[in-house]
PDB file of C-alpha atoms in Angstrom:
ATOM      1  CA  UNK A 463     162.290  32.605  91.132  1.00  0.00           C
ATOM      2  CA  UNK A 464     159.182  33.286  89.454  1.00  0.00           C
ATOM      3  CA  UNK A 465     157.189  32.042  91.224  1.00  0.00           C
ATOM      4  CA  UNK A 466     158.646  33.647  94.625  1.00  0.00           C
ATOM      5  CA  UNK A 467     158.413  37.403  92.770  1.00  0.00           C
ATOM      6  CA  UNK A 468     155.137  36.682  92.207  1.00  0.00           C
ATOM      7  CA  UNK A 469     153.729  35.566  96.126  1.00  0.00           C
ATOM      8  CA  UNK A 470     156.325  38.710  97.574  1.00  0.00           C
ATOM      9  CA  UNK A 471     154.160  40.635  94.781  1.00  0.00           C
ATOM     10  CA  UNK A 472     150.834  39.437  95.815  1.00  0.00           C
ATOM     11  CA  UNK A 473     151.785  40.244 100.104  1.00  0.00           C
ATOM     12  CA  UNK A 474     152.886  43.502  98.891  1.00  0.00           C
ATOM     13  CA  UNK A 475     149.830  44.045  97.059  1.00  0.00           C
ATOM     14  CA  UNK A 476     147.999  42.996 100.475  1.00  0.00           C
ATOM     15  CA  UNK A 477     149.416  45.134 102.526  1.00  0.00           C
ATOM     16  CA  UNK A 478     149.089  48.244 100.536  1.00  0.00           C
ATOM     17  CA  UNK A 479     144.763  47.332 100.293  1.00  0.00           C
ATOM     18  CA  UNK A 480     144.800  46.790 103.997  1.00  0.00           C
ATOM     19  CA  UNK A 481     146.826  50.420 104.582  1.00  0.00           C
ATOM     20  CA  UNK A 482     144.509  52.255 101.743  1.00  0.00           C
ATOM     21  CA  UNK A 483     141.088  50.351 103.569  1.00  0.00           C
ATOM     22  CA  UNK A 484     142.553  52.062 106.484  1.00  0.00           C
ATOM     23  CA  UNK A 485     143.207  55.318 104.582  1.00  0.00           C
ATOM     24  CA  UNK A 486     139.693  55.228 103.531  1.00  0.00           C
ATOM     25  CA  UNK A 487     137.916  54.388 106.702  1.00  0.00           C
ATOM     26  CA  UNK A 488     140.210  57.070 108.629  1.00  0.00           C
ATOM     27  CA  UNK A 489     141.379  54.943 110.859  1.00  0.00           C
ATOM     28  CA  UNK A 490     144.596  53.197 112.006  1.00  0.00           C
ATOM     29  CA  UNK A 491     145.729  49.956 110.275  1.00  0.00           C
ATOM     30  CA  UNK A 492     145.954  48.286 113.652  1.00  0.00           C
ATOM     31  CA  UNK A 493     142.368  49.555 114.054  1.00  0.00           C
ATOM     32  CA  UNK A 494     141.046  48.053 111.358  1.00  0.00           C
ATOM     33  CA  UNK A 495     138.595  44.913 111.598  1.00  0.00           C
ATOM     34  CA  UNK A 496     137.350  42.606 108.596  1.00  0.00           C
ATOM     35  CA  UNK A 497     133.597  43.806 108.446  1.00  0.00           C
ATOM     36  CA  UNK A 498     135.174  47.626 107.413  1.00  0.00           C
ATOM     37  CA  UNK A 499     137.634  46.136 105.107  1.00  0.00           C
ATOM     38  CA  UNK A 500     135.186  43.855 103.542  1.00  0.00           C
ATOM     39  CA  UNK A 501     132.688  46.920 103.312  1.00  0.00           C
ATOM     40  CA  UNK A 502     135.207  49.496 101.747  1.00  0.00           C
ATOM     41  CA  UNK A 503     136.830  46.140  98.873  1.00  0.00           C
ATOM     42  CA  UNK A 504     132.611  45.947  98.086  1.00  0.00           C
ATOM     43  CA  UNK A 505     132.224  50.004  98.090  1.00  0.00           C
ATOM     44  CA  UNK A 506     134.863  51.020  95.889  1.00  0.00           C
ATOM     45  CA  UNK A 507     136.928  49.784  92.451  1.00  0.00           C
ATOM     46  CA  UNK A 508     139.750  48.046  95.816  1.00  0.00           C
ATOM     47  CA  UNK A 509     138.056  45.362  95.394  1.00  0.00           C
ATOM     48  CA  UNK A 510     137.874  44.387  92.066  1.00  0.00           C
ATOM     49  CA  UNK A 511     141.305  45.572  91.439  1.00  0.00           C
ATOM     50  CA  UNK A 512     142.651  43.033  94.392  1.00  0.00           C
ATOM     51  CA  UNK A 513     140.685  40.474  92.661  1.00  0.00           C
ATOM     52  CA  UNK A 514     142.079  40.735  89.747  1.00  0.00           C
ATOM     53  CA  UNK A 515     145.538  41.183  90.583  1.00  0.00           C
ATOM     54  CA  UNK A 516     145.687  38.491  93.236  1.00  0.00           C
ATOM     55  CA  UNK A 517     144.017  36.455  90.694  1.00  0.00           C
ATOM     56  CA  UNK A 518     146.968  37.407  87.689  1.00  0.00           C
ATOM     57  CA  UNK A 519     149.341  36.556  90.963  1.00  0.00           C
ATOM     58  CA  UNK A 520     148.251  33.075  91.327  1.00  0.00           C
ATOM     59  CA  UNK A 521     148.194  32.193  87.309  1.00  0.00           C
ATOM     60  CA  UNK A 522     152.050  33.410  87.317  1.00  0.00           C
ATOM     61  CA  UNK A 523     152.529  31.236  90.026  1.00  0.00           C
ATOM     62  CA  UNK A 524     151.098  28.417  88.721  1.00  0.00           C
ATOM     63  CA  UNK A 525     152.680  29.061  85.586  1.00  0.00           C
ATOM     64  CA  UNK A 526     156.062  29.045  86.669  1.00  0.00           C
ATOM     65  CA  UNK A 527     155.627  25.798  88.574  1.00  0.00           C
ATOM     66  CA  UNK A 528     153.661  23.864  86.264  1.00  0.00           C
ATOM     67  CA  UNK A 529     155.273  22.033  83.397  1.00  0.00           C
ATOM     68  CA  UNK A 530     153.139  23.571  80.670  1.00  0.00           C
ATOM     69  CA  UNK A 531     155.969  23.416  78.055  1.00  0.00           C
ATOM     70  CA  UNK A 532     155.292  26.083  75.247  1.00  0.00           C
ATOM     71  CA  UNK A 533     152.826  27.073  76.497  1.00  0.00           C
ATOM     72  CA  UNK A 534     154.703  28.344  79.974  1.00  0.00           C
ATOM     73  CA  UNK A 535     156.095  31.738  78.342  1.00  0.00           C
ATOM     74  CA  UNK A 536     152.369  32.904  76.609  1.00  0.00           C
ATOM     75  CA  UNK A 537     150.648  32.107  80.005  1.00  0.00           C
ATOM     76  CA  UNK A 538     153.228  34.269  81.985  1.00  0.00           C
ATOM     77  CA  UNK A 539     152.772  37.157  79.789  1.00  0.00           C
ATOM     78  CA  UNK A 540     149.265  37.039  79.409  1.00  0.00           C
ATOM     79  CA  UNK A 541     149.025  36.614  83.197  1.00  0.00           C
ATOM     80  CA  UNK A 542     151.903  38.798  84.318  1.00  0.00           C
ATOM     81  CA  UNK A 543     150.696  41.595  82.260  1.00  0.00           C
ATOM     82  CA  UNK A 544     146.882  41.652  84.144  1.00  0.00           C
ATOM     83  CA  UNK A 545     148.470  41.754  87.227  1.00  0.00           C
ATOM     84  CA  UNK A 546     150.669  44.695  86.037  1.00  0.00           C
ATOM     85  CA  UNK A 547     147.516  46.652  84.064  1.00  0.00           C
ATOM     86  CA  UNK A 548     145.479  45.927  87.409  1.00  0.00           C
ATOM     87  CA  UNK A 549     148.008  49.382  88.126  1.00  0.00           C
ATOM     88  CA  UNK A 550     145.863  51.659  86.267  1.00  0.00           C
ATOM     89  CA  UNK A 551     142.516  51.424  88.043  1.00  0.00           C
ATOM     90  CA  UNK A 552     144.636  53.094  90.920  1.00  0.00           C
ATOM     91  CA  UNK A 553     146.639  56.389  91.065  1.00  0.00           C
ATOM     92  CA  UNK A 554     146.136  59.307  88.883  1.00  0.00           C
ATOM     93  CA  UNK A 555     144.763  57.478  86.203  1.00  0.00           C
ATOM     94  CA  UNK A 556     142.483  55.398  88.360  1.00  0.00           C
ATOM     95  CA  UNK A 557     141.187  58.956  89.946  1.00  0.00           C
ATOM     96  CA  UNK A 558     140.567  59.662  85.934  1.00  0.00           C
ATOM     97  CA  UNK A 559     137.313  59.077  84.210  1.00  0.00           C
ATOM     98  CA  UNK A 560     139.481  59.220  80.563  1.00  0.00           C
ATOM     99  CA  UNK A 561     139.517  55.966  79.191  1.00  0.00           C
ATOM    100  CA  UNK A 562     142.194  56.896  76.680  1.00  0.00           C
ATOM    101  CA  UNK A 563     144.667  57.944  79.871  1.00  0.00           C
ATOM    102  CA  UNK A 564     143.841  54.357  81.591  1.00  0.00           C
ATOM    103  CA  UNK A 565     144.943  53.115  78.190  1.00  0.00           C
ATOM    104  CA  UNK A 566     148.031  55.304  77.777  1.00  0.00           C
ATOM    105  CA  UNK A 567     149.128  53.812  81.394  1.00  0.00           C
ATOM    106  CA  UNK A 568     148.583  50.595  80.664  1.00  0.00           C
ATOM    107  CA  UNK A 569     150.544  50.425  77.281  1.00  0.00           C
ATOM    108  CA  UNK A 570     152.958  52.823  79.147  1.00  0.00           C
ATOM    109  CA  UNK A 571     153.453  50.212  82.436  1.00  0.00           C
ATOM    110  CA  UNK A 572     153.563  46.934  79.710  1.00  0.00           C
ATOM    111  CA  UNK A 573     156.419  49.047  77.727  1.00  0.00           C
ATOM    112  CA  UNK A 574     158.279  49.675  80.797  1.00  0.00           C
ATOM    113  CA  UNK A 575     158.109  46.206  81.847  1.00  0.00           C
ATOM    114  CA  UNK A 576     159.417  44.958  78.838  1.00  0.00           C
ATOM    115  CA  UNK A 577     162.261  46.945  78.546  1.00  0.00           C
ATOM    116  CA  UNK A 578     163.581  46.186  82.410  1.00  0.00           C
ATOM    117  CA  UNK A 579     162.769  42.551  81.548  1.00  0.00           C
ATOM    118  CA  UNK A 580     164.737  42.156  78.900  1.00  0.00           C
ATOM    119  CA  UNK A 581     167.567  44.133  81.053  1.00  0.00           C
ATOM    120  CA  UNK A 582     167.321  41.725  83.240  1.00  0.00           C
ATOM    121  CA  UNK A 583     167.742  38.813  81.239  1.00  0.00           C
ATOM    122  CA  UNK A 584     170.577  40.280  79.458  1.00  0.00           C
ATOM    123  CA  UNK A 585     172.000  41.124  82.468  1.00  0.00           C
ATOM    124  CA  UNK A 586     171.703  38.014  84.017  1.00  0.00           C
ATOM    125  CA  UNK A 587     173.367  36.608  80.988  1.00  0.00           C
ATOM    126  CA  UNK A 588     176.347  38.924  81.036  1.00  0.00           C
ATOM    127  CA  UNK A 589     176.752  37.825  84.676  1.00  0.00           C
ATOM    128  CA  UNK A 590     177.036  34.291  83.755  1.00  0.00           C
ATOM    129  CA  UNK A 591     179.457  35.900  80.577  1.00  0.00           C
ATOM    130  CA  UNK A 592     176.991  34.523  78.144  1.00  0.00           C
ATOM    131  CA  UNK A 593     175.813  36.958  76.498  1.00  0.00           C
ATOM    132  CA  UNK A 594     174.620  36.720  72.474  1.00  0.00           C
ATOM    133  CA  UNK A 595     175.435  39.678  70.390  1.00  0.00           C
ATOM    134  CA  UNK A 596     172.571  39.248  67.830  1.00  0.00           C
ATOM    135  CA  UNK A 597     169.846  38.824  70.350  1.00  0.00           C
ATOM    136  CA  UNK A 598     170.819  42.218  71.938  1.00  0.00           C
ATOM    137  CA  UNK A 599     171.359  43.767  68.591  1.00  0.00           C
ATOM    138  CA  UNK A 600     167.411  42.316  67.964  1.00  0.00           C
ATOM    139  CA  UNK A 601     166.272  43.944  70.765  1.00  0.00           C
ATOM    140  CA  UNK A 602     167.480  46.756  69.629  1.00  0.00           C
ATOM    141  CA  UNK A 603     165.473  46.781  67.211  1.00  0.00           C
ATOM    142  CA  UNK A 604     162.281  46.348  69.343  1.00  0.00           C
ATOM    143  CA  UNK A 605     163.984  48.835  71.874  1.00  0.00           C
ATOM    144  CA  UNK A 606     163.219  51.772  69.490  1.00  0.00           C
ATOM    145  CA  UNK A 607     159.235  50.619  69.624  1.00  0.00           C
ATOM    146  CA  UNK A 608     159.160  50.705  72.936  1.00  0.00           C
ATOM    147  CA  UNK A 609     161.016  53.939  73.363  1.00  0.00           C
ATOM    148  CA  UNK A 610     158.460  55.386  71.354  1.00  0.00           C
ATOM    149  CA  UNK A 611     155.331  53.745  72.955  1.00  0.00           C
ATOM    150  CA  UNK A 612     156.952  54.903  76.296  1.00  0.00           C
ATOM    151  CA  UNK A 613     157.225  58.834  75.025  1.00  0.00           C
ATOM    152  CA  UNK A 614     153.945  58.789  73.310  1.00  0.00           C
ATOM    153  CA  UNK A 615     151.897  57.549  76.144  1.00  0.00           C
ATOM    154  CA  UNK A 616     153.975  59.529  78.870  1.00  0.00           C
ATOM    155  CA  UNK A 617     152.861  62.547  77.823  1.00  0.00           C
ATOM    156  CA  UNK A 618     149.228  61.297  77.080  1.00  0.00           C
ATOM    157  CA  UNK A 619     149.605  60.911  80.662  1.00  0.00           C
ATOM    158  CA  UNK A 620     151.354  63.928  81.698  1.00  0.00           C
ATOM    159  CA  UNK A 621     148.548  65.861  79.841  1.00  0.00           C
ATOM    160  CA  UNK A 622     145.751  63.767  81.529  1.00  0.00           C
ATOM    161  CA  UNK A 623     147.119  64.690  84.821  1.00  0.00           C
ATOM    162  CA  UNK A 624     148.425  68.126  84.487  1.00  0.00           C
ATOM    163  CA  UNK A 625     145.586  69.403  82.057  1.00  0.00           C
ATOM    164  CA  UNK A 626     145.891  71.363  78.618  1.00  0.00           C
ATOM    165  CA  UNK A 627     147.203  73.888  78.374  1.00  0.00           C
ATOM    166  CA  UNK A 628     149.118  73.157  81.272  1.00  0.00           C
ATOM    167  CA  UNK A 629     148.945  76.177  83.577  1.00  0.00           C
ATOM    168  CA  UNK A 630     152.643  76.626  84.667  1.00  0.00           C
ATOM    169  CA  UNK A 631     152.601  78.571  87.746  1.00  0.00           C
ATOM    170  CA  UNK A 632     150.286  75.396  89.356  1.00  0.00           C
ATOM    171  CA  UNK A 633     152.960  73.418  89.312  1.00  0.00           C
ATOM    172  CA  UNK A 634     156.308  75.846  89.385  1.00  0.00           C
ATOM    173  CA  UNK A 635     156.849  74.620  93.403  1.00  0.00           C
ATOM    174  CA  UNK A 636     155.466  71.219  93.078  1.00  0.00           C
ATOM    175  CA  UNK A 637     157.062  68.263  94.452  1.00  0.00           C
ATOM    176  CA  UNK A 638     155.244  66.215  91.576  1.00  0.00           C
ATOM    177  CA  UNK A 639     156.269  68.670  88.859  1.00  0.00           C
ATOM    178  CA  UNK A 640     160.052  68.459  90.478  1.00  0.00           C
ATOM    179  CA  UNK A 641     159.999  64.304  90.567  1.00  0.00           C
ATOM    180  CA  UNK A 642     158.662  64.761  87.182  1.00  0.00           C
ATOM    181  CA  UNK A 643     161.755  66.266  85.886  1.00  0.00           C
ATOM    182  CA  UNK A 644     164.294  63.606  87.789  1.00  0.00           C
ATOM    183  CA  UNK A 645     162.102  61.287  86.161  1.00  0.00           C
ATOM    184  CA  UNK A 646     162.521  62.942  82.478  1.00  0.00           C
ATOM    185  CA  UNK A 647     166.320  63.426  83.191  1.00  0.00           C
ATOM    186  CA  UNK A 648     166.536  59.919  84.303  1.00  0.00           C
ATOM    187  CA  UNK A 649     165.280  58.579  81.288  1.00  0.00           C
ATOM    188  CA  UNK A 650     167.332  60.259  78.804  1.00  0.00           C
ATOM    189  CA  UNK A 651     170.383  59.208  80.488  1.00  0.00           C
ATOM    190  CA  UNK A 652     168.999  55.664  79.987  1.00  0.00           C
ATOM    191  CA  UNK A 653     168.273  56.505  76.492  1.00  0.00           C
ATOM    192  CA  UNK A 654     172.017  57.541  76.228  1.00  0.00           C
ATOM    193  CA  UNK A 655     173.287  54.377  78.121  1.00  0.00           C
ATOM    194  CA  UNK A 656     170.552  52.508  75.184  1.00  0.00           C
ATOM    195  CA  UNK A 657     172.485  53.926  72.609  1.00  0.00           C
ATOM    196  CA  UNK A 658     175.756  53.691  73.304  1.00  0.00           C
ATOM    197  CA  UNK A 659     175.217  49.775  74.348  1.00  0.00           C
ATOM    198  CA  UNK A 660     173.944  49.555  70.877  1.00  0.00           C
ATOM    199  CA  UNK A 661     176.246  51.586  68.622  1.00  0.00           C
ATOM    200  CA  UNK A 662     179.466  51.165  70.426  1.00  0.00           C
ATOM    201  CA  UNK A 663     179.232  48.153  72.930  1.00  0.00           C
ATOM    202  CA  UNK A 664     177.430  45.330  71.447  1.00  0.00           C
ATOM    203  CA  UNK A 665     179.458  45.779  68.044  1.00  0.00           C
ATOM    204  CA  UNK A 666     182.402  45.802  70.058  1.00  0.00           C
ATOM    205  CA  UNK A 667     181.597  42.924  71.433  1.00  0.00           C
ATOM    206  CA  UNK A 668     180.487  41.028  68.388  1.00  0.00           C
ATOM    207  CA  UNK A 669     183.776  41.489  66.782  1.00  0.00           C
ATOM    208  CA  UNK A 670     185.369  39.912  69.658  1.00  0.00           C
ATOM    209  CA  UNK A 671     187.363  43.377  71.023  1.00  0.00           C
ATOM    210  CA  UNK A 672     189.008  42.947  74.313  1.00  0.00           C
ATOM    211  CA  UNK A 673     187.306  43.873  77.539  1.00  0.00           C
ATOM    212  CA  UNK A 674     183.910  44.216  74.962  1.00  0.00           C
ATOM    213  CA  UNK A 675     182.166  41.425  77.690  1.00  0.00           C
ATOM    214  CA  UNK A 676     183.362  43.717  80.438  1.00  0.00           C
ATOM    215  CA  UNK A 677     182.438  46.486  79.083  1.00  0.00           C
ATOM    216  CA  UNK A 678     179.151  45.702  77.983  1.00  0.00           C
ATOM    217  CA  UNK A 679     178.135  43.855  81.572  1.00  0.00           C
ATOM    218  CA  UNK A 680     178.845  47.543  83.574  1.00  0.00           C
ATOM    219  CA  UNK A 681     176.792  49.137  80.730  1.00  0.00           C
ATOM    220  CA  UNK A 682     173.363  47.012  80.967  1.00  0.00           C
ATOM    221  CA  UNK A 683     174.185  46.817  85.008  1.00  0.00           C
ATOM    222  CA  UNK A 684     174.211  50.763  84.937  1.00  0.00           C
ATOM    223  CA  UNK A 685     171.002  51.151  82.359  1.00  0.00           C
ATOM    224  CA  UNK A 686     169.545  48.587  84.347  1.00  0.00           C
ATOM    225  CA  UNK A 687     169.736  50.582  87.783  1.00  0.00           C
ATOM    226  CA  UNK A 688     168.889  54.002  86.149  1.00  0.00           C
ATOM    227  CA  UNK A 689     165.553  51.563  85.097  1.00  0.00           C
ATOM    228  CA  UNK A 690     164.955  51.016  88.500  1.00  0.00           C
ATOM    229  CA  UNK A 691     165.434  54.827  90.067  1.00  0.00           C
ATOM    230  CA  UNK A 692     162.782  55.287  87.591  1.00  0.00           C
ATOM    231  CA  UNK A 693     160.167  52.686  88.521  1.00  0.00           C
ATOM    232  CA  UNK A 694     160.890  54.374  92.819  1.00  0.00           C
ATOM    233  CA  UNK A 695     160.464  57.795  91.088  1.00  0.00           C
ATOM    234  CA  UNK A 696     157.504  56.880  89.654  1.00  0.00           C
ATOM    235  CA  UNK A 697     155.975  54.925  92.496  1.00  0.00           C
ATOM    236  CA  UNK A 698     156.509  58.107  94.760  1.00  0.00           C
ATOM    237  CA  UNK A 699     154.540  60.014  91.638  1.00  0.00           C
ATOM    238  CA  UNK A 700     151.816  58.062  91.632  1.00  0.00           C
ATOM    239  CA  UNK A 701     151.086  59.397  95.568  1.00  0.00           C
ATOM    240  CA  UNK A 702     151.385  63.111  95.312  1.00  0.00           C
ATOM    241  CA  UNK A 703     149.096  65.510  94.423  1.00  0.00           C
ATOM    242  CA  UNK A 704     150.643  67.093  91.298  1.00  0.00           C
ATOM    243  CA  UNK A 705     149.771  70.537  92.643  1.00  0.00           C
ATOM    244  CA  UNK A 706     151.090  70.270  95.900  1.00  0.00           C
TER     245      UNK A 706
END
């Protein structure tokens, strides 16, 4: 499964550099030919990003096929989280000469990732109703780092983009200001669903209760899809000019 996220990743990845080659040439995808493309991946950061990412790609891949062992998990993390970081030399923070805000996304994109991985392996074990109590009361633990890495960097990146002091009336009828605040509302109703899976569900389920497995399957299925309106929220973000 790995392996196929990973090559529907890398075609993905494709076809956005062939549409933003286009973008950049001002001209129509089905217009474009390979000497412009190869001229605007050697003219601008496209390139190297591509190359890097597309190179991250192919080490998951090869990862996930290859019997490597204990080594298998390090070299998908170390590999998965290039292609991910290969995010920041793009957007707003890729438009940004601030090395701390290029920072601040990365840690911001690796937090996110870890929290809606773990999700989904908790998830997929509630599916299969195996879930282990003490592994989700771990992450927990870890959950509350992350929660913080995600609030501290997301408004190091808020302030990169919007500027200091933030001059309200800018963005009072922006669409990016307005997608902004779905985003911030969406996240503290996953911070709710967080806490209630770990103060209510999981002990409930530890001690056995009835319906606890239930229970706590519709309530990492529900934080899990609030994780994901986020990550569509933020893609259309990452597109708009936040004063427009």
């Amino acid at each position: 499964m790995l392996a196929g996220m990973a090559v529907a990743a890398a075609a993905a990845s494709a076809w956005w550099a062939l549409e933003s080659i286009a973008a950049m040439a001002g001209m129509a995808l089905s217009a474009l030919d390979q000497p412009t493309a190869e001229a605007v991946l050697a003219a601008t950061p496209l390139g190297a990003v591509m190359e890097w990412r597309l190179t991250a790609l192919a080490a998951v891949v090869a990862a996930a096929v290859v019997p490597l062992n204990a080594l298998r998990a390090p070299a998908l993390a170390v590999a998965g989280s290039v292609a991910l970081c290969s995010i920041v030399f793009t957007g707003h923070a890729g438009a940004s000469e601030a090395a701390l805000h290029r920072w601040a996304d990365g840690l911001h994109l690796l937090a996110a990732a870890l929290w809606l991985g773990a999700l989904a392996a908790f998830l997929a074990a509630a599916l299969r109703n195996d879930s282990d109590g003490q592994a989700l009361a771990r992450f927990a633990r870890t959950g509350s780092v992350v929660v913080a890495v995600l609030v501290l960097t997301g408004a190091v990146n808020t302030l990169a983009i919007a500027g200091w002091p933030i001059a309200w009336s800018t963005f009072a009828h922006s669409r990016w200001a307005a997608l902004l605040v779905v985003k911030l509302t969406l996240f503290i109703v996953m911070l709710a669903l967080a806490a209630g899976n770990r103060w209510l569900i999981v002990p409930a389920f530890e001690q056995g209760e009835d319906g606890a497995q239930a229970r706590l399957r519709r309530a990492i299925l529900a934080e899990f899809a609030v994780g994901l309106a986020i990550v569509v929220i933020v893609a259309a973000l990452g597109v708009l000019d936040p004063a427009a």
